[in-house]
GROMACS .gro file of C-alpha atoms in nm:
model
  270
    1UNK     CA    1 -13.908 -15.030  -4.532
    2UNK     CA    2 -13.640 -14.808  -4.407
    3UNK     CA    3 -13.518 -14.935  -4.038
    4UNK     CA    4 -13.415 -14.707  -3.754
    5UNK     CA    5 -13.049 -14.891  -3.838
    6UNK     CA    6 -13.104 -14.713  -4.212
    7UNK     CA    7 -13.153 -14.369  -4.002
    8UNK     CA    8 -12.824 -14.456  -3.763
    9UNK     CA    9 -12.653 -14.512  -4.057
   10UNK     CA   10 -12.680 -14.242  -4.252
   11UNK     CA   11 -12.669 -13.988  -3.968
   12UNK     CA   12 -12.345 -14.130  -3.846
   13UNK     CA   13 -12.216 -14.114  -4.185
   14UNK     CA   14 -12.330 -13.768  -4.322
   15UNK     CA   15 -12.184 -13.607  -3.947
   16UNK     CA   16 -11.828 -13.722  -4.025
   17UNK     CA   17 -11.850 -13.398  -4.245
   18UNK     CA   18 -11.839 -13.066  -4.108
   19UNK     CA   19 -11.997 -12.889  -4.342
   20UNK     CA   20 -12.351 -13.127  -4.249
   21UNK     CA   21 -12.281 -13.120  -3.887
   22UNK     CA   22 -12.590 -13.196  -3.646
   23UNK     CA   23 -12.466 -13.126  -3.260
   24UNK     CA   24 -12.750 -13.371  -3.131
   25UNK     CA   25 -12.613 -13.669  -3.279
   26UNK     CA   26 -12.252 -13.779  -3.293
   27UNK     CA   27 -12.077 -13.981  -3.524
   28UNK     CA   28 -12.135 -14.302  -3.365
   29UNK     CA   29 -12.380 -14.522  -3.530
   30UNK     CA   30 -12.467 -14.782  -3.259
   31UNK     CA   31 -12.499 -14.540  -2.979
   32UNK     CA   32 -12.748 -14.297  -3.241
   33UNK     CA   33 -12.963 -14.602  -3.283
   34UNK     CA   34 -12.966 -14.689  -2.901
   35UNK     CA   35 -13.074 -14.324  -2.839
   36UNK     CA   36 -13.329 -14.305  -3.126
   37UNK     CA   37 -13.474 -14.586  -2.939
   38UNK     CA   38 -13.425 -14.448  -2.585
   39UNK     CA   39 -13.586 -14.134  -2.675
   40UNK     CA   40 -13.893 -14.302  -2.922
   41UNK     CA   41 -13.764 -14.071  -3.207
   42UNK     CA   42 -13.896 -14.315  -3.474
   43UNK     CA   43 -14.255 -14.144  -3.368
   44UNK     CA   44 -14.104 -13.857  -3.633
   45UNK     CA   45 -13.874 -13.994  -3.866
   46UNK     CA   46 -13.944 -13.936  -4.219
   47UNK     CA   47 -13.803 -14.106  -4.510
   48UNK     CA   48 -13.856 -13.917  -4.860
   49UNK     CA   49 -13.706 -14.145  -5.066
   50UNK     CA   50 -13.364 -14.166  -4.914
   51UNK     CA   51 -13.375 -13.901  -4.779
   52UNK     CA   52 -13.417 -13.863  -4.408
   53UNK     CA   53 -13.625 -13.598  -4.206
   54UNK     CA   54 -13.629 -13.625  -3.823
   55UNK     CA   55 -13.718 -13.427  -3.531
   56UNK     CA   56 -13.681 -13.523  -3.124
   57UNK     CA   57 -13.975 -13.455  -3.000
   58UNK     CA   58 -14.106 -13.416  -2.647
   59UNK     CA   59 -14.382 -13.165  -2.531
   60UNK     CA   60 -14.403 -12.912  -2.707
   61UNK     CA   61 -14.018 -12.918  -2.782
   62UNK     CA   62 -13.883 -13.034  -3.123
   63UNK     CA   63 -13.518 -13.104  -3.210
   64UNK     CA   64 -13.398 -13.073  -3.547
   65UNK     CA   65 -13.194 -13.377  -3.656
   66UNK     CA   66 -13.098 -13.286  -4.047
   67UNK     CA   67 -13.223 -13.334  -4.267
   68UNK     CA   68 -13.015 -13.569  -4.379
   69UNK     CA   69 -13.006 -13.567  -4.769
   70UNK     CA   70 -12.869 -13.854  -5.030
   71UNK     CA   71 -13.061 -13.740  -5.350
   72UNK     CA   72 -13.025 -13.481  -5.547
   73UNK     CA   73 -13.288 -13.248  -5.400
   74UNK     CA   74 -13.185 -12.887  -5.253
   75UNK     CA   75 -13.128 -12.890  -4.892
   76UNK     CA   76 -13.370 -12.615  -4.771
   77UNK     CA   77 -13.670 -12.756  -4.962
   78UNK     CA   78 -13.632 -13.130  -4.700
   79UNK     CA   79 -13.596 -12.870  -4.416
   80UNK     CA   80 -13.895 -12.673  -4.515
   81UNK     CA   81 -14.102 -12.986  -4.512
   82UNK     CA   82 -13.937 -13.132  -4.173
   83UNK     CA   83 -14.099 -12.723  -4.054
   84UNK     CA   84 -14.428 -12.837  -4.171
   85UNK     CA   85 -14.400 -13.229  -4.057
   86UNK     CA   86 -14.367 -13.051  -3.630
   87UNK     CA   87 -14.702 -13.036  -3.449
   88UNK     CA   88 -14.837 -12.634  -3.384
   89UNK     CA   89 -14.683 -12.427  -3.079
   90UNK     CA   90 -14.389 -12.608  -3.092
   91UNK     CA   91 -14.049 -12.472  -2.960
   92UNK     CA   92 -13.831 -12.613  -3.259
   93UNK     CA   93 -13.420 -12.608  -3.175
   94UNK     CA   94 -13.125 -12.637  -3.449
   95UNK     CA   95 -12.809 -12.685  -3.296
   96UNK     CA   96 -12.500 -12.684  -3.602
   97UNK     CA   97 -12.181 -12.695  -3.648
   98UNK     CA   98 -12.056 -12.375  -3.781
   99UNK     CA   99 -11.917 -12.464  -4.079
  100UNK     CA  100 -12.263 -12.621  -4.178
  101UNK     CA  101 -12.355 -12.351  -4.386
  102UNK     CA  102 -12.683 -12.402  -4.530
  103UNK     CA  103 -12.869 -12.517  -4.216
  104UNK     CA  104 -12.730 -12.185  -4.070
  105UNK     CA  105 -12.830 -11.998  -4.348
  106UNK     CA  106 -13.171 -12.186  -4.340
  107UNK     CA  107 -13.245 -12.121  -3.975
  108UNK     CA  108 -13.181 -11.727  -4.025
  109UNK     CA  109 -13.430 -11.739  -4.366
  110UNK     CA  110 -13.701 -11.854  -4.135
  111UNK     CA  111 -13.679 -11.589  -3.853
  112UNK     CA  112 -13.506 -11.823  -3.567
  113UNK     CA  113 -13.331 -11.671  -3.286
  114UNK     CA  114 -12.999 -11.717  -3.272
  115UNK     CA  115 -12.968 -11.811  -2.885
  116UNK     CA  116 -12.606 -11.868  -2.898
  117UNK     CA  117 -12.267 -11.968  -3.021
  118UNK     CA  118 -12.098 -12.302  -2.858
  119UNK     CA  119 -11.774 -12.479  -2.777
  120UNK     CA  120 -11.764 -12.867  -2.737
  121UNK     CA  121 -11.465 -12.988  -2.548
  122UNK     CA  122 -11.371 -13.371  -2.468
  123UNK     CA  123 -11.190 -13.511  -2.215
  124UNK     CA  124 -11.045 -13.874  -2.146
  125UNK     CA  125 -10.841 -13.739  -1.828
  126UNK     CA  126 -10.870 -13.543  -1.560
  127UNK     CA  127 -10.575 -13.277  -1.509
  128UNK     CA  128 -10.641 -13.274  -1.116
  129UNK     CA  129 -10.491 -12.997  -0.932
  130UNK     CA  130 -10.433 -12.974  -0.515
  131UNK     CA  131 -10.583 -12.711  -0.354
  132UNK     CA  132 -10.637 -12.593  -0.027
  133UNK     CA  133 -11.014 -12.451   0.001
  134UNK     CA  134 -11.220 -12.708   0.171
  135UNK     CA  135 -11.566 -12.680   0.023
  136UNK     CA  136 -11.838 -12.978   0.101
  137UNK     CA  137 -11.935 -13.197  -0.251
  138UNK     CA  138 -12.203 -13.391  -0.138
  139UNK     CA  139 -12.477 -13.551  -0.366
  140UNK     CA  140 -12.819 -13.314  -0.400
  141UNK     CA  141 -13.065 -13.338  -0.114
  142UNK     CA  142 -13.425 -13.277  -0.098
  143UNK     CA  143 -13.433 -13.039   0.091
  144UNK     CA  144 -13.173 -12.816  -0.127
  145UNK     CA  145 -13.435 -12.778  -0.393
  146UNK     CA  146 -13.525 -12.400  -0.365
  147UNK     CA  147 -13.163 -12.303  -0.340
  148UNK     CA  148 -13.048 -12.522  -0.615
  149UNK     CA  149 -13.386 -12.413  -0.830
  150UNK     CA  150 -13.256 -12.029  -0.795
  151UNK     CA  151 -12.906 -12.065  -0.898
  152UNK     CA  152 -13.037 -12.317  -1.227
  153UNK     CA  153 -13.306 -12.086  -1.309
  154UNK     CA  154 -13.088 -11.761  -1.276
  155UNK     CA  155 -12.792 -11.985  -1.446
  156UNK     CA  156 -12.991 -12.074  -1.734
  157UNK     CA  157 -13.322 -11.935  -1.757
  158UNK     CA  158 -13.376 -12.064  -2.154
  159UNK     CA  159 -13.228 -12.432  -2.109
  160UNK     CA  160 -13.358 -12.767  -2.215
  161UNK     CA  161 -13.416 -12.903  -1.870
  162UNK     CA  162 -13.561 -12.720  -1.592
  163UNK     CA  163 -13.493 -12.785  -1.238
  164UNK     CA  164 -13.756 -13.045  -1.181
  165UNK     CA  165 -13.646 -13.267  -1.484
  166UNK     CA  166 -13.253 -13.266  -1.345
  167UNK     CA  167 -13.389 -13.376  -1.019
  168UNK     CA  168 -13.619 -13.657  -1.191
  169UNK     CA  169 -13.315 -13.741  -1.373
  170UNK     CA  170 -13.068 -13.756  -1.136
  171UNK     CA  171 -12.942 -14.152  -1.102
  172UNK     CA  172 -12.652 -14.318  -1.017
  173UNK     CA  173 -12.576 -14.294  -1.431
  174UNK     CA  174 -12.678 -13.928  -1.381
  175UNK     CA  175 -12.479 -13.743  -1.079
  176UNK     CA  176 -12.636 -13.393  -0.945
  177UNK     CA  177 -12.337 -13.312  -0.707
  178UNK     CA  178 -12.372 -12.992  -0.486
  179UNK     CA  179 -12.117 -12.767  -0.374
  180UNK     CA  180 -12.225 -12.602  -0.010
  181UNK     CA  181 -12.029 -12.378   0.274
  182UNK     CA  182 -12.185 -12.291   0.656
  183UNK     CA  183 -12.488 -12.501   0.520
  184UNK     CA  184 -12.554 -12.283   0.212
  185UNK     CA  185 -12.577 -12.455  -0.170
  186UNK     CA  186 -12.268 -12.238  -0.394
  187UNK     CA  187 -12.267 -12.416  -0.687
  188UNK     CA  188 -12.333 -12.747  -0.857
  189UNK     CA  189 -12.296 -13.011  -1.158
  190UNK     CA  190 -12.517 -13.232  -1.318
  191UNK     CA  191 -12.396 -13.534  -1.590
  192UNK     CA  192 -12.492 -13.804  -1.779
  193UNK     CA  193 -12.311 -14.126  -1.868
  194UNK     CA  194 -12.402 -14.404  -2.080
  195UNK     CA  195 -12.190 -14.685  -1.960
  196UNK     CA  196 -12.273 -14.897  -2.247
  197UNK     CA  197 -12.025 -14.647  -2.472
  198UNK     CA  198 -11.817 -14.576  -2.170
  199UNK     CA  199 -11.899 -14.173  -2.270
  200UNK     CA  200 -12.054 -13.905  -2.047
  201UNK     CA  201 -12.184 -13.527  -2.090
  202UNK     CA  202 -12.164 -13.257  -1.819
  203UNK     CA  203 -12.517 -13.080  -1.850
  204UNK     CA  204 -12.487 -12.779  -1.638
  205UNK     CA  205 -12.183 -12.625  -1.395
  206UNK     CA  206 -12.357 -12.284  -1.195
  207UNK     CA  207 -12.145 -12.140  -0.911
  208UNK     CA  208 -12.347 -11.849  -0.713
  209UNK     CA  209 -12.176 -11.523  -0.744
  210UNK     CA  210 -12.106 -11.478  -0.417
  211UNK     CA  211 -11.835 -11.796  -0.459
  212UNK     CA  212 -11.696 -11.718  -0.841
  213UNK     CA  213 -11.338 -11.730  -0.853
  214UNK     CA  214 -11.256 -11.957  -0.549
  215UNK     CA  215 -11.230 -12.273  -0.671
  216UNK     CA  216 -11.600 -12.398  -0.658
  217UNK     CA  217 -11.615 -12.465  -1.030
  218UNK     CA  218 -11.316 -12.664  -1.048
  219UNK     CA  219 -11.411 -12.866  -0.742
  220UNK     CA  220 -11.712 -12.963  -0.858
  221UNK     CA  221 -11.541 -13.062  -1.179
  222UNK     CA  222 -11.314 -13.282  -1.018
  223UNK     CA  223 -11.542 -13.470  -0.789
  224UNK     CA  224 -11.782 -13.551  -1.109
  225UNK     CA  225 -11.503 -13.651  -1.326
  226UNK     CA  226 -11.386 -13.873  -1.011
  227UNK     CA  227 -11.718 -14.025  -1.017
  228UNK     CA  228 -11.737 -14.084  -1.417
  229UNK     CA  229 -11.403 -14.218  -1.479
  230UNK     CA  230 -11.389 -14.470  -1.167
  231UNK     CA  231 -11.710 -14.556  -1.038
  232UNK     CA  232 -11.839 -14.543  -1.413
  233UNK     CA  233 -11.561 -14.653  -1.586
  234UNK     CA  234 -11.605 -14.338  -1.835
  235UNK     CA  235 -11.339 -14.321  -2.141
  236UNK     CA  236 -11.517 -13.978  -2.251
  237UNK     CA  237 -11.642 -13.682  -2.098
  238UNK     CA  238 -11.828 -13.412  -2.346
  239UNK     CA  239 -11.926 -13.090  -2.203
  240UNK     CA  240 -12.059 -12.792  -2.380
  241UNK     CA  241 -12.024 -12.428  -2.299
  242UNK     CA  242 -12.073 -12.037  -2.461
  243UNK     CA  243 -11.822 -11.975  -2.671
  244UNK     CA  244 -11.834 -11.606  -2.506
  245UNK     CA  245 -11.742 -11.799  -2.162
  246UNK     CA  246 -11.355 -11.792  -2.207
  247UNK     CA  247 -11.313 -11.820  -1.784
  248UNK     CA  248 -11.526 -12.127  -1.809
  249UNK     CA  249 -11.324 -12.251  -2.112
  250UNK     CA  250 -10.984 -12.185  -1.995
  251UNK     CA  251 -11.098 -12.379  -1.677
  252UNK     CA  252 -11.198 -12.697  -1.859
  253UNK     CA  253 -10.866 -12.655  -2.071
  254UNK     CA  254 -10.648 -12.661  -1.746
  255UNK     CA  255 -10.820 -12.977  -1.605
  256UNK     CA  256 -10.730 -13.153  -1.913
  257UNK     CA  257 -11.056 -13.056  -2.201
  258UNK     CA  258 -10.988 -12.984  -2.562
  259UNK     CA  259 -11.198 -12.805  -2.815
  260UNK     CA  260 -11.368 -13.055  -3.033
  261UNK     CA  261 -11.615 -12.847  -3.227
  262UNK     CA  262 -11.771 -12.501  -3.266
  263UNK     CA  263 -12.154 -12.448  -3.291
  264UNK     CA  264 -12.436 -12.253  -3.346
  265UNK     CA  265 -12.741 -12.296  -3.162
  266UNK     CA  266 -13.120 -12.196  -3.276
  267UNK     CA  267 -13.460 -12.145  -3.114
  268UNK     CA  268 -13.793 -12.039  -3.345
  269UNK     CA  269 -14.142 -12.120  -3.199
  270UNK     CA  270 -14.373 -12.247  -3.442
   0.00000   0.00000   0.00000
């Protein structure tokens, strides 16, 4: 019987290559079994043979993972049965790499949306630069929620978490840092860490309008890094934005990011 190990494995293995590149998982075996567990993903994973076919599930949301193929069988035929293996009125995501061809190719043949092209960029420093704007970081408040609803909602209105689930998540693993002036939210950050791999993620960076183009962004950016690589003794820090976005990008270059990967991301309701 194939082990959730066997699944770590082979995932870890087949996303060295580019060309079979799944964004949800990374490359590194121990920490794809520790989330596999985390997350209960072994409630749909599929084994054909040695072949494996696995989604990430969770209410009416399904993440593609793969399929991840050793045999001799044609890619798009284990995809087509990891379509019909996800429960009805499901909200199924493929996030690739863009040189992964036939999962691109695959998504497209079965009517998804393309939602978006991304840049991954990775960080183990922080390029910190003085500046002379005061502007108030404090961690998120209660009473900040309709404010800091707005600006996530008008930020990203199609995103994986809404503003509820950031809040719920929000730990001292998971920092949800607000930016405010005269009283008034501007702008925020939420991350993740995983101090057991000494990585971290930035989730979402939003900066109102009103306060694009003074510094917010980057401010934000630096207190969260602060917070990852000392209090959380973070070696890593992953963050993924639209490719379109070259102001975001070019601000993550100067504070000390570099472009890791290119992908493309997928929505098709089922």
């Amino acid at each position: 019987m194939k082990t959730i190990e066997d699944a770590a494995a082979l995932i870890a293995r087949a996303n060295q290559d580019a060309t079979q590149y799944v964004g949800y998982c990374g490359t590194d075996q121990d920490e794809i079994a520790n989330t596999i567990r985390e997350e209960s993903m072994d409630d749909h994973m599929y084994w054909i043979g040695d072949d494996l076919l696995m989604l990430d599930y969770e209410e009416g949301s399904a993440e593609m993972w793969g399929p991840f193929i050793q045999s001799d069988t044609d890619w798009s035929e284990r995809a087509n049965e990891l379509l019909k293996m996800a429960p009805e009125n499901t909200d199924l995501y493929g996030f690739y790499g863009s040189k992964n061809r036939r999962a691109i190719e695959w998504m497209k043949s079965i009517g998804a949306d393309k939602k978006g092209e991304e840049t991954i960029l990775k960080a183990d420093r922080f390029f910190d630069e003085e500046s002379a704007l005061h502007i108030n970081i404090q961690p998120f408040e209660t009473q900040q929620f309709g404010a800091f609803k707005k600006l996530h909602n008008d930020t990203f209105p199609d995103t994986y978490y809404n503003a509820e689930t950031v809040i719920e998540r929000s730990n001292k693993d998971r920092p949800l840092l607000v930016a405010s002036t005269d009283e008034n939210l501007i702008g925020y950050i939420y991350a993740e860490s995983d101090p057991a791999f000494k990585e971290a993620s930035v989730e979402y960076l939003a900066v109102t309008e009103q306060a694009r183009g003074k510094g917010t962004g980057y401010a934000l950016l630096r207190e969260v890094m602060k917070k990852l690589f000392t209090d959380e003794q973070t070696r890593t820090v992953t963050l993924c934005v639209s490719k379109s976005n070259q102001t975001a990008i070019r601000l993550y270059q100067r504070a000390g990011f570099k472009i890791d990967k290119e992908l493309v991301y997928f929505k098709k309701h089922i």
